[in-house]
PDB file of C-alpha atoms and ligand atoms in Angstrom:
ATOM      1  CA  UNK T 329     -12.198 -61.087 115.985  1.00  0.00           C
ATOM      2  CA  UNK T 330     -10.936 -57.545 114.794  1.00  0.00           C
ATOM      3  CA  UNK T 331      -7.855 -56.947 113.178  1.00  0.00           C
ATOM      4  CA  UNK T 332      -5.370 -54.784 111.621  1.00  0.00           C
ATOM      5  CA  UNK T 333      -3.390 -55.497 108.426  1.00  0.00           C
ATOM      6  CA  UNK T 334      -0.482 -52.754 108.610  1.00  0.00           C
ATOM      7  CA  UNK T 335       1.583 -52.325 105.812  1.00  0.00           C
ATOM      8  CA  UNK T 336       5.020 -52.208 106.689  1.00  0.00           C
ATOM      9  CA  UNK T 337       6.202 -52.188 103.221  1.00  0.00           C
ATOM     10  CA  UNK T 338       4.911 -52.091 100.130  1.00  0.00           C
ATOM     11  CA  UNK T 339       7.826 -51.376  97.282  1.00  0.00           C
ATOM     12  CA  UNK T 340       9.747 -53.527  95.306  1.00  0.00           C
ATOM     13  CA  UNK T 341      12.894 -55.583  95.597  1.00  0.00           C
ATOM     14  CA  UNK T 342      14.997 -52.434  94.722  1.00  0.00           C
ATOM     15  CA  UNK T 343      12.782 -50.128  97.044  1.00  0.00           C
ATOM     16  CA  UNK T 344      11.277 -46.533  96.317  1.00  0.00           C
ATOM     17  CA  UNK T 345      13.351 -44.389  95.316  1.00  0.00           C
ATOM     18  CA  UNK T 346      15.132 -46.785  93.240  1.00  0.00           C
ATOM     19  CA  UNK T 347      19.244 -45.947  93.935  1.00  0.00           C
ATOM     20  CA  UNK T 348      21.152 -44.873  90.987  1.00  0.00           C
ATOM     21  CA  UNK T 349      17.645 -43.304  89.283  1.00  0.00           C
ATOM     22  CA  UNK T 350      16.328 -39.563  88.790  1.00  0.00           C
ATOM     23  CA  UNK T 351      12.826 -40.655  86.985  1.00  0.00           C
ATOM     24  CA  UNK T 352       9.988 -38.188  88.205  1.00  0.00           C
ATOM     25  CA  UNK T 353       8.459 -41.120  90.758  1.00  0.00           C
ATOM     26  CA  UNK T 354      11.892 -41.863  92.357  1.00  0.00           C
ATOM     27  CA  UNK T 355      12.380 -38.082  92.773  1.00  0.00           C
ATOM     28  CA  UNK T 356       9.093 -37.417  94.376  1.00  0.00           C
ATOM     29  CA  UNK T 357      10.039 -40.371  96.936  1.00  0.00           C
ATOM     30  CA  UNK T 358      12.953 -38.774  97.873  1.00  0.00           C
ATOM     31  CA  UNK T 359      10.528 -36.472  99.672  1.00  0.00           C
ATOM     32  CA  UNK T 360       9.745 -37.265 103.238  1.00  0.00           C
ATOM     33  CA  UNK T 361       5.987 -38.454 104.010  1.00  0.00           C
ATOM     34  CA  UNK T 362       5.627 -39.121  99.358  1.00  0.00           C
ATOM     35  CA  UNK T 363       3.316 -42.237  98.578  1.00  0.00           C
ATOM     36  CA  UNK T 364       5.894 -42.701  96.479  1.00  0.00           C
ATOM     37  CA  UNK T 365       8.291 -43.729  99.053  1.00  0.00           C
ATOM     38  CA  UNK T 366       7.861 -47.307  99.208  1.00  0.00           C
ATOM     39  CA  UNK T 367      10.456 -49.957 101.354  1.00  0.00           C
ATOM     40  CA  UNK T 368      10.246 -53.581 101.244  1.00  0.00           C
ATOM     41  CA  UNK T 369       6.936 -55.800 100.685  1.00  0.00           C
ATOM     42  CA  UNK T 370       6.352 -56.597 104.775  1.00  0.00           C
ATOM     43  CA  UNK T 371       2.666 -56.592 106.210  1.00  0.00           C
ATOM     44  CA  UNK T 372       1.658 -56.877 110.371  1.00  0.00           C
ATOM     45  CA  UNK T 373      -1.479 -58.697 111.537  1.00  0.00           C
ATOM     46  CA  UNK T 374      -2.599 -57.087 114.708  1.00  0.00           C
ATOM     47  CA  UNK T 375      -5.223 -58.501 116.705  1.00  0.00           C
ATOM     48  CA  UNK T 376      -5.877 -59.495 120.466  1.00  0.00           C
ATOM     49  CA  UNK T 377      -2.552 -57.638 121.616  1.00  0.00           C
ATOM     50  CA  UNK T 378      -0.194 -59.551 118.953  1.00  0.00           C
ATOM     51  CA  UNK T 379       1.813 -58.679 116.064  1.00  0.00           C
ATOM     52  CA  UNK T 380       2.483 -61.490 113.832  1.00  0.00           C
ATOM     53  CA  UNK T 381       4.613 -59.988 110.754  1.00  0.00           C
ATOM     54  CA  UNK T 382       5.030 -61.446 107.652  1.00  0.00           C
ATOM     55  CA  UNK T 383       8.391 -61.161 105.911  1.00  0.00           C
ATOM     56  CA  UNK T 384      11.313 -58.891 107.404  1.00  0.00           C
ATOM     57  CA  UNK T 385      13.439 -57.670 104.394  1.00  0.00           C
ATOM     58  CA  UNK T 386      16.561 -54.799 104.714  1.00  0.00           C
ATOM     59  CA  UNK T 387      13.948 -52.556 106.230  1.00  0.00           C
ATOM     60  CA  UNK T 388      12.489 -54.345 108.803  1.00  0.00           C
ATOM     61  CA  UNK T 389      14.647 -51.825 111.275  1.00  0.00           C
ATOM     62  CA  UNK T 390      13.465 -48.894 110.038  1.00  0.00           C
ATOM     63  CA  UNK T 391       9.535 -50.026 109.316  1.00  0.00           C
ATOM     64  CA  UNK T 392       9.316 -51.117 112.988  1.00  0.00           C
ATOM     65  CA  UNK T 393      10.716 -47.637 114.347  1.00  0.00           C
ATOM     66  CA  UNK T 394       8.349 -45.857 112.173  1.00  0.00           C
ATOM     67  CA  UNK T 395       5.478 -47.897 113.125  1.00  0.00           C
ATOM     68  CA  UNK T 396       6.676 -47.946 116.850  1.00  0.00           C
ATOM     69  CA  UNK T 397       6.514 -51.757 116.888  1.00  0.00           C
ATOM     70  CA  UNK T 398       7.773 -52.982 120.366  1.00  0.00           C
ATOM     71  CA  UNK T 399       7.008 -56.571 120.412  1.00  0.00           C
ATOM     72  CA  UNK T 400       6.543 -59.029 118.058  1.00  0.00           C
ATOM     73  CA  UNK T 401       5.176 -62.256 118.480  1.00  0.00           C
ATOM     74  CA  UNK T 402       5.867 -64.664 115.188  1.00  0.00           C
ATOM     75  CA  UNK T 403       7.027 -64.188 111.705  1.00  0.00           C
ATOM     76  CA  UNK T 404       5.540 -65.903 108.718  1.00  0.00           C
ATOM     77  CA  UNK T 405       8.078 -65.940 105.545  1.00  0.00           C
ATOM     78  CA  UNK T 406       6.574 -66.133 102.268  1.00  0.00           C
ATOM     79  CA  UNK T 407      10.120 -67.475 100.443  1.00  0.00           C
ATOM     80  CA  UNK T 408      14.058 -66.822 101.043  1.00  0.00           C
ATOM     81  CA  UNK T 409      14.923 -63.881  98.641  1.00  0.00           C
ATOM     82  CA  UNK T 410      16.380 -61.019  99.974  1.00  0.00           C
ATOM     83  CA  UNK T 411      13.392 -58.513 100.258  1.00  0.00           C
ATOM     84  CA  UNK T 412      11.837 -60.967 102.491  1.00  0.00           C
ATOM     85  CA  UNK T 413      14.334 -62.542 104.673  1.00  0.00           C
ATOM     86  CA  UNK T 414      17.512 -59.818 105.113  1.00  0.00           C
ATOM     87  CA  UNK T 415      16.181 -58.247 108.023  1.00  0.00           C
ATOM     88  CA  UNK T 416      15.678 -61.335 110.519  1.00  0.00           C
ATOM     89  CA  UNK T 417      18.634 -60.094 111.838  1.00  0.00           C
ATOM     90  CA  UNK T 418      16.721 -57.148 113.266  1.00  0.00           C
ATOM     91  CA  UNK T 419      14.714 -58.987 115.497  1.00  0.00           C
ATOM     92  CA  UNK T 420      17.381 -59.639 118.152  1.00  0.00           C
ATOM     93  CA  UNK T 421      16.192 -57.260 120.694  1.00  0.00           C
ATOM     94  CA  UNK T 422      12.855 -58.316 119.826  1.00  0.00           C
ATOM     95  CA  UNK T 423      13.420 -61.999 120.469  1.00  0.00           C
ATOM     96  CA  UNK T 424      15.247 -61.195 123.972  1.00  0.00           C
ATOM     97  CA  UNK T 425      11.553 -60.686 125.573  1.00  0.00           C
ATOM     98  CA  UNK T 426      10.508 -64.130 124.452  1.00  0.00           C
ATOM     99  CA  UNK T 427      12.030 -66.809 127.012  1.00  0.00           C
ATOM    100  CA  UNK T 428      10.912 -69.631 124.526  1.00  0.00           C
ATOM    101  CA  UNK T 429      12.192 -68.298 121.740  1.00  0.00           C
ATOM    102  CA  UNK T 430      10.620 -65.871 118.879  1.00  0.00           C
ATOM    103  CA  UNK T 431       8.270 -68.581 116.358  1.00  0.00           C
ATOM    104  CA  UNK T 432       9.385 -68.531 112.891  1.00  0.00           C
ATOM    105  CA  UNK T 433       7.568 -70.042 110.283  1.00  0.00           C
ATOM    106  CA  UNK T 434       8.513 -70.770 107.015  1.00  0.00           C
ATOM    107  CA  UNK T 435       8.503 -74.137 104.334  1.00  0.00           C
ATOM    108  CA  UNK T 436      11.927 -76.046 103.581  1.00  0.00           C
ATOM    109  CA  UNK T 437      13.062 -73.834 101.015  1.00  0.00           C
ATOM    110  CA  UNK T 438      12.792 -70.824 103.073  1.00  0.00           C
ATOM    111  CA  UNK T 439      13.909 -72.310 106.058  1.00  0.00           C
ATOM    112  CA  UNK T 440      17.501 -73.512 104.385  1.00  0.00           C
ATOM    113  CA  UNK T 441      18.030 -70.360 102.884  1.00  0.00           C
ATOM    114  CA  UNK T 442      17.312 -68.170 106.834  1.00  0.00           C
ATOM    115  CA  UNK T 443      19.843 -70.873 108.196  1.00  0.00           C
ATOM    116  CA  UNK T 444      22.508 -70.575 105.947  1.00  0.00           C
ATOM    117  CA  UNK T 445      22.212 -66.731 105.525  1.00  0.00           C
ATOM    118  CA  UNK T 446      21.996 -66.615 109.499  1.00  0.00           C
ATOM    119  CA  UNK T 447      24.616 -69.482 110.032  1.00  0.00           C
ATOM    120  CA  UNK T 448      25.127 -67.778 113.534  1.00  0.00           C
ATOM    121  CA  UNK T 449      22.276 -67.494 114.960  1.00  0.00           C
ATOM    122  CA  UNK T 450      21.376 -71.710 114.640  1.00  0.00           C
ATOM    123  CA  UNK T 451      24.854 -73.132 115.482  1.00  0.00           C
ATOM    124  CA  UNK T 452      24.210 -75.758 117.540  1.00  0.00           C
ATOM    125  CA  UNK T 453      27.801 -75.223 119.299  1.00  0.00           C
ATOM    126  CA  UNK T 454      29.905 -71.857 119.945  1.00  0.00           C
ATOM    127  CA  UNK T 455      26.601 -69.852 119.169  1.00  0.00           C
ATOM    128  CA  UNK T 456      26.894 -66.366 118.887  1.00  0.00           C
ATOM    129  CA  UNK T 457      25.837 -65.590 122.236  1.00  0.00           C
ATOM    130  CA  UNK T 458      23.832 -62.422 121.417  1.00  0.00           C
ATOM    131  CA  UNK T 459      22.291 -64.122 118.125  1.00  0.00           C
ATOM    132  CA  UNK T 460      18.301 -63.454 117.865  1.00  0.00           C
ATOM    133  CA  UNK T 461      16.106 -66.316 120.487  1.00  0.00           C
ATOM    134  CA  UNK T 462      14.418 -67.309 117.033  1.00  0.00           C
ATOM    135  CA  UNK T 463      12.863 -70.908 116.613  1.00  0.00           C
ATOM    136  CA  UNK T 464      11.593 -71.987 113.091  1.00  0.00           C
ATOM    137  CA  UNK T 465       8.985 -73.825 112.179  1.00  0.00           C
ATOM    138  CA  UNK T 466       9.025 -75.914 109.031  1.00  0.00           C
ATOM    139  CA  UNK T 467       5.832 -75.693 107.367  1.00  0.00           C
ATOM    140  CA  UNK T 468       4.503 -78.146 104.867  1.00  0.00           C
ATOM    141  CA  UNK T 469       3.718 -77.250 101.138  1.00  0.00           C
ATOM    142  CA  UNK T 470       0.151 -78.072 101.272  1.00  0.00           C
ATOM    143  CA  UNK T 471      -2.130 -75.293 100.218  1.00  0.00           C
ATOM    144  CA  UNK T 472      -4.614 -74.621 103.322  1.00  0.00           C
ATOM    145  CA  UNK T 473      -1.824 -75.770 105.621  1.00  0.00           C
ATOM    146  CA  UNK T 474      -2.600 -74.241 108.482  1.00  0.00           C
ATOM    147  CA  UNK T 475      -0.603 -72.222 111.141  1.00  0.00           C
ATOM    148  CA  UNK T 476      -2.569 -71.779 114.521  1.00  0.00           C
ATOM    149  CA  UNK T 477      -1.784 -68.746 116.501  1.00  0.00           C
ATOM    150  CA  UNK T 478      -3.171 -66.433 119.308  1.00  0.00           C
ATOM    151  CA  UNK T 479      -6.813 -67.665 118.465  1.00  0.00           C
ATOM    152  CA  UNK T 480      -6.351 -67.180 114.756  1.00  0.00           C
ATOM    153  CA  UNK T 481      -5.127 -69.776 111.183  1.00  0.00           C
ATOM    154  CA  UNK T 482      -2.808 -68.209 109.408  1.00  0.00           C
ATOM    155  CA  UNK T 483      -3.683 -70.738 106.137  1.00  0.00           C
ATOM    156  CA  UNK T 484      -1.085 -71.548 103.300  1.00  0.00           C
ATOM    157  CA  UNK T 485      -2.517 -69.968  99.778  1.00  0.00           C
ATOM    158  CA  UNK T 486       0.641 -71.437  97.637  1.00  0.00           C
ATOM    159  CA  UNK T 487       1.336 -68.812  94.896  1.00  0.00           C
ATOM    160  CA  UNK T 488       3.437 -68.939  91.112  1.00  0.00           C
ATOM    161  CA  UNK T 489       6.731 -67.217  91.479  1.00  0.00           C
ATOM    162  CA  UNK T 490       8.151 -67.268  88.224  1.00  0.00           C
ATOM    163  CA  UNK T 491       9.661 -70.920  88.156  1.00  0.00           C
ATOM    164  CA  UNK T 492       8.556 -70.902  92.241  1.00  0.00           C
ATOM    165  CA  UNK T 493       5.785 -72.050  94.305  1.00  0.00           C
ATOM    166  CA  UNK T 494       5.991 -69.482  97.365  1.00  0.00           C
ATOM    167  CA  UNK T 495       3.352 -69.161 100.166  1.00  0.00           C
ATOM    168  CA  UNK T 496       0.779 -66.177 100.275  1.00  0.00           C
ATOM    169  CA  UNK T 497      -1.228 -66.318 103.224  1.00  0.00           C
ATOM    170  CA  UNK T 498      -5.153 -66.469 104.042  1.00  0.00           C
ATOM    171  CA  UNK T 499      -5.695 -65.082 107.395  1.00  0.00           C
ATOM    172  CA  UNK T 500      -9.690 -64.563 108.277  1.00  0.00           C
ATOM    173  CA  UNK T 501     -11.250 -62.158 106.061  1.00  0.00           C
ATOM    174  CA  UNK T 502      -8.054 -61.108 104.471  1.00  0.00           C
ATOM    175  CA  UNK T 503      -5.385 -62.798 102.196  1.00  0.00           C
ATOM    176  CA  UNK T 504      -1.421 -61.402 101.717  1.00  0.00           C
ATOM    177  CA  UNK T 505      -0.084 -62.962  98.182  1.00  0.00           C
ATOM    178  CA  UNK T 506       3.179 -60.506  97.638  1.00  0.00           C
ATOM    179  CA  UNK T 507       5.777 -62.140  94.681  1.00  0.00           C
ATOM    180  CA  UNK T 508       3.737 -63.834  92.991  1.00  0.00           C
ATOM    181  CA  UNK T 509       2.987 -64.170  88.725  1.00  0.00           C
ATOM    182  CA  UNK T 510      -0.040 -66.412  88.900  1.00  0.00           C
ATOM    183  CA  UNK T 511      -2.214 -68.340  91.381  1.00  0.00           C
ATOM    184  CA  UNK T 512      -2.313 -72.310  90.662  1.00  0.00           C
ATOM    185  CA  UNK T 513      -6.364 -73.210  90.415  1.00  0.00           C
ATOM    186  CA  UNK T 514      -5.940 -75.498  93.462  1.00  0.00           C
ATOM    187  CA  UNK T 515      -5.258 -71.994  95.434  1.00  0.00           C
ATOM    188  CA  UNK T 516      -8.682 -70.329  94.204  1.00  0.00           C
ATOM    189  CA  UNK T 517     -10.977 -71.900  96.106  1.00  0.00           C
ATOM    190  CA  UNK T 518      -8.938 -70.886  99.311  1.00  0.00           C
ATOM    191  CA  UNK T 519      -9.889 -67.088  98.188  1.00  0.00           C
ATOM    192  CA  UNK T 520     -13.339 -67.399  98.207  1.00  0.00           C
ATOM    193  CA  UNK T 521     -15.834 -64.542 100.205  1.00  0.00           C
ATOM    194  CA  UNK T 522     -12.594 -62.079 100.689  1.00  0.00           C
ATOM    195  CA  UNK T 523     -13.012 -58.897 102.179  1.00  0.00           C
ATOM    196  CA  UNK T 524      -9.316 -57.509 101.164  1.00  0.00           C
ATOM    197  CA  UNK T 525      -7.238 -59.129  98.670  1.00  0.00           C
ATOM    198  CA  UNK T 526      -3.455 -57.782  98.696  1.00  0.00           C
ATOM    199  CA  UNK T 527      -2.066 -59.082  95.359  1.00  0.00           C
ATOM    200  CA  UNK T 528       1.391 -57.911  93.870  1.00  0.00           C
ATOM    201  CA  UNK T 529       1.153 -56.001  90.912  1.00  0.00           C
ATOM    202  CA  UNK T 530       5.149 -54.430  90.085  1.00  0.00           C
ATOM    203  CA  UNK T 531       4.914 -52.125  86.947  1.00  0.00           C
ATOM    204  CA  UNK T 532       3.197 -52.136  83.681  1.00  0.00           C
ATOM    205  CA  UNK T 533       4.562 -54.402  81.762  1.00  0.00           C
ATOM    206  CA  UNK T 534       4.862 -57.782  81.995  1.00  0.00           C
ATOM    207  CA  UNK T 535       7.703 -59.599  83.894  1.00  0.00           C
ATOM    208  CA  UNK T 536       8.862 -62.992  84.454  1.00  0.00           C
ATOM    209  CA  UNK T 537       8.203 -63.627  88.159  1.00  0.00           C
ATOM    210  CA  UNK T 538       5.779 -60.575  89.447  1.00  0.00           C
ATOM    211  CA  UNK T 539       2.220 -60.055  87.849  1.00  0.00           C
ATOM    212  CA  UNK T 540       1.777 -56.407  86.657  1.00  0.00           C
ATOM    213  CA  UNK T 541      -1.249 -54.365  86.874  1.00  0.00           C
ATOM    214  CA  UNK T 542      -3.518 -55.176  84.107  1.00  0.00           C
ATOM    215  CA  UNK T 543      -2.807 -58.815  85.379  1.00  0.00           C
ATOM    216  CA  UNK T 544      -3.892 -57.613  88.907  1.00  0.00           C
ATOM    217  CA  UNK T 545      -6.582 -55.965  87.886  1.00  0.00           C
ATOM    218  CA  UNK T 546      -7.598 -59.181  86.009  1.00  0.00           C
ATOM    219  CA  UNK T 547      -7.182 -61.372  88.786  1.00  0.00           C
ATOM    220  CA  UNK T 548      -9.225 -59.356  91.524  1.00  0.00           C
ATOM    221  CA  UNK T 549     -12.034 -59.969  88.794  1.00  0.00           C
ATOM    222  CA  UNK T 550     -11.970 -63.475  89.189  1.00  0.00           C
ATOM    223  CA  UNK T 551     -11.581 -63.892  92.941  1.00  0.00           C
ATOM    224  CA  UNK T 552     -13.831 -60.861  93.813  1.00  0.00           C
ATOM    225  CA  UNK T 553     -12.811 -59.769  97.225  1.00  0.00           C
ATOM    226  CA  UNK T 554     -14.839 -56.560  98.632  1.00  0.00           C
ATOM    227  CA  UNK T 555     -11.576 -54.389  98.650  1.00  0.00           C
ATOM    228  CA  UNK T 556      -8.151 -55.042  96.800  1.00  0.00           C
ATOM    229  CA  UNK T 557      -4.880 -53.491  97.446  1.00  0.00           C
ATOM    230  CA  UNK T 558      -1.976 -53.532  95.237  1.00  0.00           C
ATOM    231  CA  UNK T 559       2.153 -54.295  96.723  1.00  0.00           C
ATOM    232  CA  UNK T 560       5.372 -54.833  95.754  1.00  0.00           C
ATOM    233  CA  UNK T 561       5.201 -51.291  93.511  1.00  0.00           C
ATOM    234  CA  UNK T 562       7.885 -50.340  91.797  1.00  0.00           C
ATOM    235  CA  UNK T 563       9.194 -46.859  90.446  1.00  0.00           C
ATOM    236  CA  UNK T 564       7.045 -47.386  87.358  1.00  0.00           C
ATOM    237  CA  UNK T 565       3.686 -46.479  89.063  1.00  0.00           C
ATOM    238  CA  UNK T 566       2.743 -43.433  90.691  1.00  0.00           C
ATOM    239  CA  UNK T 567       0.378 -43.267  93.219  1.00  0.00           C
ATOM    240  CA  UNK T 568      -1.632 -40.399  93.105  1.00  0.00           C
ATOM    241  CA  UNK T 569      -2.139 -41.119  88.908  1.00  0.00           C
ATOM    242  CA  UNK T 570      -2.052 -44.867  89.418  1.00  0.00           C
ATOM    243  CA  UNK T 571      -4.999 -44.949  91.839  1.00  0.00           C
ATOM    244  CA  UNK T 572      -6.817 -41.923  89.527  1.00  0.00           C
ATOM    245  CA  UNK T 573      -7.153 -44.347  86.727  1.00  0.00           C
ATOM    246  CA  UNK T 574      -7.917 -47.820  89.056  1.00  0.00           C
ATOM    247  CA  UNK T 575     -11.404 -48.835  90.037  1.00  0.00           C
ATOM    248  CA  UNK T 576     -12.729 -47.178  93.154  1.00  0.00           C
ATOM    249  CA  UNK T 577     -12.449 -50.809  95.010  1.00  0.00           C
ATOM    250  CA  UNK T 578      -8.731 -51.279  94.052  1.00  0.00           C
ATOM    251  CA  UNK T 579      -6.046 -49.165  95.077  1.00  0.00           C
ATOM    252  CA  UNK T 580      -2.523 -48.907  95.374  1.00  0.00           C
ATOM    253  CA  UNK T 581      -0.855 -50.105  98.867  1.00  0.00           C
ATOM    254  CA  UNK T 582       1.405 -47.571 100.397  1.00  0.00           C
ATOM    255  CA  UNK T 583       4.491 -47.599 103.165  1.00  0.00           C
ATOM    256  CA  UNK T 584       2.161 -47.229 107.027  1.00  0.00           C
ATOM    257  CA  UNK T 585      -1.725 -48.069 105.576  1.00  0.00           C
ATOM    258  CA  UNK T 586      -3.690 -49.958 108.316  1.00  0.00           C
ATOM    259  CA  UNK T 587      -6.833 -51.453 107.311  1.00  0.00           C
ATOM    260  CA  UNK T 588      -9.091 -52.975 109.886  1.00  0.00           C
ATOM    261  CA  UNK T 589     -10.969 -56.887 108.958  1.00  0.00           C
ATOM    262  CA  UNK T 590     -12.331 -59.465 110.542  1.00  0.00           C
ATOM    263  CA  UNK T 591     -10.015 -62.822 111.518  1.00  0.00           C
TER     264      UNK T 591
HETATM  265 ZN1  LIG D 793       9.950 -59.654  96.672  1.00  0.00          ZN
HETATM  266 ZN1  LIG D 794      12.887 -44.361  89.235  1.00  0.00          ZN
HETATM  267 ZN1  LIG D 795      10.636 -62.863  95.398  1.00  0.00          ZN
END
């Protein structure tokens, strides 16, 4: 089946521009339509008239005007920090269409931390009553769990997160690992014959719970997918010179790229 990986997002935590910073990469993405300008990690999976999203951080509102989303049809989380999960909020009007309530997925973790942030919207008594329709789904830990939907698995890919396991997400021909600082061995051989690998790869150096690019770059080596694309960028690479200096079959994700696969 044919498919479209849009990404929604593809910056940092902080976002691009970063607030509070004039460095030449956070200036450039001050200006309208920059590669530079980068909001939250957030991709959509379009395929046989659905959007399934993964992750809705703080600019979930703004990502879904831009891309003139008008229905959505499930959310997968990856984990509960804020990038991922502040924007769940947004999908009220979206969740209004859906008479069964809007499918969330999302492990325990996640899933505690969307219900306490969200308190409102799963009261069981004196609900808010225009809280978003939203129904989650725990999902188990397993790697290769799979998550049935429209005709497609969504499969669990679990991922290191600093002192976290999180869930990337195999999905056909294409896998979505955002956050994550290493992939356990029992993850690898859910990678295998990959035509695009989106891997996170933050800055330069090295940091505790993101891998950086030389990391990446290492890790695309040893999976191997056909095409690689690099998220959750922060103000420490620039595109244009970043993607100069990469190998022609990895490049640097930006803010509204749609790439077409096979699910
Ligand atoms: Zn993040
Ligand atoms: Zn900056
Ligand atoms: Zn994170």
């Amino acid at each position: 089946m044919q498919a479209t990986l849009t990404f929604l997002g593809s910056g940092t935590s902080m976002g691009v521009p970063t607030l509070g910073c004039d460095c030449a990469v956070c200036t450039s993405a001050h200006i309208a339509g920059s590669p530079n300008r980068r909001t939250r990690p957030s991709v959509m999976i379009t395929y046989a008239g659905h959007n399934v999203i993964i992750d809705t951080g703080q600019d979930f509102h703004a990502q879904a005007v831009r891309e003139n989303i008008q229905t959505v049809d499930a959310v997968l989380y990856t984990h509960g920090h804020a990038d991922h999960v502040l924007g769940m909020d947004d999908l009220r009007p979206l969740s209004f269409h859906n008479p069964a309530g809007l499918p969330l997925y999302a492990d325990d973790a996640t899933s505690d931390v969307i219900e306490r942030i969200f308190e409102y919207t799963f009261r069981k008594v004196d609900r808010y009553p225009t809280s978003a329709r939203v129904i989650i789904h725990r999902q188990p830990v397993t790697a290769g769990a799979e998550i049935a939907l429209f005709g497609a698995k969504l499969i669990r890919v679990p991922v290191t997160h600093g002192r976290n396991t999180i869930a990337g997400y195999r999905f056909g021909a294409a896998a979505y690992l955002t956050d994550m600082s290493d992939i356990p061995a029992e993850s690898l051989p859910l990678l295998r014959g990959l035509d695009i690998l989106v891997l996170d790869a933050l800055r330069r150096e090295p940091h505790p719970s993101h891998s950086h690019l030389a990391r990446s770059i290492e890790l695309v080596e040893v999976i191997a997918p056909r095409r690689a694309f690099f998220t959750h960028v922060s103000h420490d690479l620039d595109h244009e010179t970043t993607n100069a200096a990469l190998p022609a079959h990895i490049r640097l994700a930006q803010d509204g790229l749609k790439l077409e696969f096979d699910l």
